[in-house]
Coordinates of C-alpha atoms in Angstrom, one line a residue:
X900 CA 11.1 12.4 5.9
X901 CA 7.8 11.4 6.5
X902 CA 6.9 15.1 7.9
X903 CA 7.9 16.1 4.7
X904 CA 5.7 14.1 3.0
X905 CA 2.6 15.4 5.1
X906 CA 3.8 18.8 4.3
X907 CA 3.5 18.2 0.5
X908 CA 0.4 16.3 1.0
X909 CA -1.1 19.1 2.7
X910 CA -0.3 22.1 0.3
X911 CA -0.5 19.6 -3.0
X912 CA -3.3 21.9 -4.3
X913 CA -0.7 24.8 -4.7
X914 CA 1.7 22.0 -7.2
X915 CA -1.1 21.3 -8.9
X916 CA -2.4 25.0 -9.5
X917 CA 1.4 25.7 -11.2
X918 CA 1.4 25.6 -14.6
X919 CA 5.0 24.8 -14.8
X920 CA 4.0 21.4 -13.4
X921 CA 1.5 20.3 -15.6
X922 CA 4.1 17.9 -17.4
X923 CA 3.9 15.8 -14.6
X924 CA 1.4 12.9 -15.7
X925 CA 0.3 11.6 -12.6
X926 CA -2.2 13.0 -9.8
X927 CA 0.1 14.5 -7.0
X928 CA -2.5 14.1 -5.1
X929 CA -3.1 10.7 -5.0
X930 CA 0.6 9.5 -5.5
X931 CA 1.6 11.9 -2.1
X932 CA -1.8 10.2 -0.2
X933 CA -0.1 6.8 -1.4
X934 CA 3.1 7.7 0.8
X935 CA 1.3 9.2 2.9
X936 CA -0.7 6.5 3.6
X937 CA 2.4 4.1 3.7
X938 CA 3.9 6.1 6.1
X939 CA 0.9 6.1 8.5
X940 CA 0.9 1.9 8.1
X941 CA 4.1 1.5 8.9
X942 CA 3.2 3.9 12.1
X943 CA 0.3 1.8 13.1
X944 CA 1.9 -1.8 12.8
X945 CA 5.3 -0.7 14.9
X946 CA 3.9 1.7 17.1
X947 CA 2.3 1.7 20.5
X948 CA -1.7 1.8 22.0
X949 CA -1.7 5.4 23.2
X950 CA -1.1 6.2 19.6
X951 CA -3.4 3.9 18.7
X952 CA -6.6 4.5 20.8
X953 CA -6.0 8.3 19.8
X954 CA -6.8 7.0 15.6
X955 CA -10.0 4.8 17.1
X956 CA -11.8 8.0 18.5
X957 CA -10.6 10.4 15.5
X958 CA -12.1 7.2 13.7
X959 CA -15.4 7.5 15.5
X960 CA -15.7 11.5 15.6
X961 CA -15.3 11.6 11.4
X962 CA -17.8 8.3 11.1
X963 CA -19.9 10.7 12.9
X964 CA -20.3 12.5 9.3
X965 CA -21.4 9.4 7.9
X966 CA -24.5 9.3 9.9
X967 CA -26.2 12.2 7.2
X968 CA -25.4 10.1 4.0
X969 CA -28.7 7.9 5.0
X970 CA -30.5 10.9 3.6
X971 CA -28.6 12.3 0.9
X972 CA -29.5 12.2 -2.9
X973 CA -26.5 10.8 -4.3
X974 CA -25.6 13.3 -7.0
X975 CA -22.0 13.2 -9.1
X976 CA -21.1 16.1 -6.9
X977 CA -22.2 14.3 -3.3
X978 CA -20.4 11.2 -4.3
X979 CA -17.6 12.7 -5.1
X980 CA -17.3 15.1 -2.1
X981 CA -18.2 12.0 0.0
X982 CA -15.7 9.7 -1.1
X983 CA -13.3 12.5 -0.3
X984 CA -14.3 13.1 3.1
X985 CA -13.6 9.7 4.2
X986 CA -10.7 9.3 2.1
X987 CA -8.4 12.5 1.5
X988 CA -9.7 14.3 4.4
X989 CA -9.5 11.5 7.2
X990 CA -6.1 11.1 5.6
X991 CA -5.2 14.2 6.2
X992 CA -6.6 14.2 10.1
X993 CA -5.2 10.9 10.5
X994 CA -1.4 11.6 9.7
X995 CA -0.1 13.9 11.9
X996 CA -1.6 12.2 14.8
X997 CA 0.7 9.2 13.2
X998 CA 3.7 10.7 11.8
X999 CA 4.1 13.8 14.4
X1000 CA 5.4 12.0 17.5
X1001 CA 8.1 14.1 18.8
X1002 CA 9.9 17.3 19.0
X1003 CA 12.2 17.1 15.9
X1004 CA 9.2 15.3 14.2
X1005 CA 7.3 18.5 14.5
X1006 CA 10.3 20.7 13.7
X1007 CA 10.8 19.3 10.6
X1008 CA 7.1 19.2 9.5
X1009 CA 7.0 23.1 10.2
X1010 CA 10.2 23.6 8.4
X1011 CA 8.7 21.7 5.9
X1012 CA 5.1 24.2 5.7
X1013 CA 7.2 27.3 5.7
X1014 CA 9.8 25.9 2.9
X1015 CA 7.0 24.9 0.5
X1016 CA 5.0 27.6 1.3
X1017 CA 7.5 30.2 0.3

């Protein structure tokens, strides 16, 4: 279940792009990061350190990127693609390391990408 949900998460921009979907009056985005993000808790309270000390140096390698905002000029566009960097995108490093644990895990997320892709 939970590779499902990084599969969505991952190709939300093609939902969103359909027309047909436009009805819906939330942001898929955000309310499949939600999960998402729920998911990847759950993961990190229950699970064990090797798991764990993997997430602390992804941590440190994407607050690497941070180390340039002490000289940017804070424009609408720089805060939002900022925000998103440490939000959406370390999101969507973050997860798999969490949610794709085993074998079947990563069967089902690749059944997953090929189903919605199609």
């Amino acid at each position: 279940m939970q590779a499902i949900f990084l599969a969505i998460y991952l190709l939300v921009g093609e939902f969103k792009a359909d027309e047909r979907l436009a009805f819906i009056p939330f942001d898929l985005t955000v309310a499949t990061a939600g999960a998402l993000t729920l998911f990847a808790l759950w993961r990190v309270l229950r699970m064990d350190v090797r798991y764990q000390k993997q997430l602390v140096w992804l941590i440190i390698g994407v607050s690497l990127f941070a180390i340039p905002l002490l000289w940017t000029v804070w424009t609408d566009y720089a805060i939002e693609k900022s925000s998103r960097m440490f939000t959406l995108t370390l999101l969507a490093c973050a997860a798999p390391l969490l949610l794709i644990t085993e074998r079947d895990d990563l069967r089902m997320f690749r059944r997953a990408l090929t189903v919605i892709a199609l």
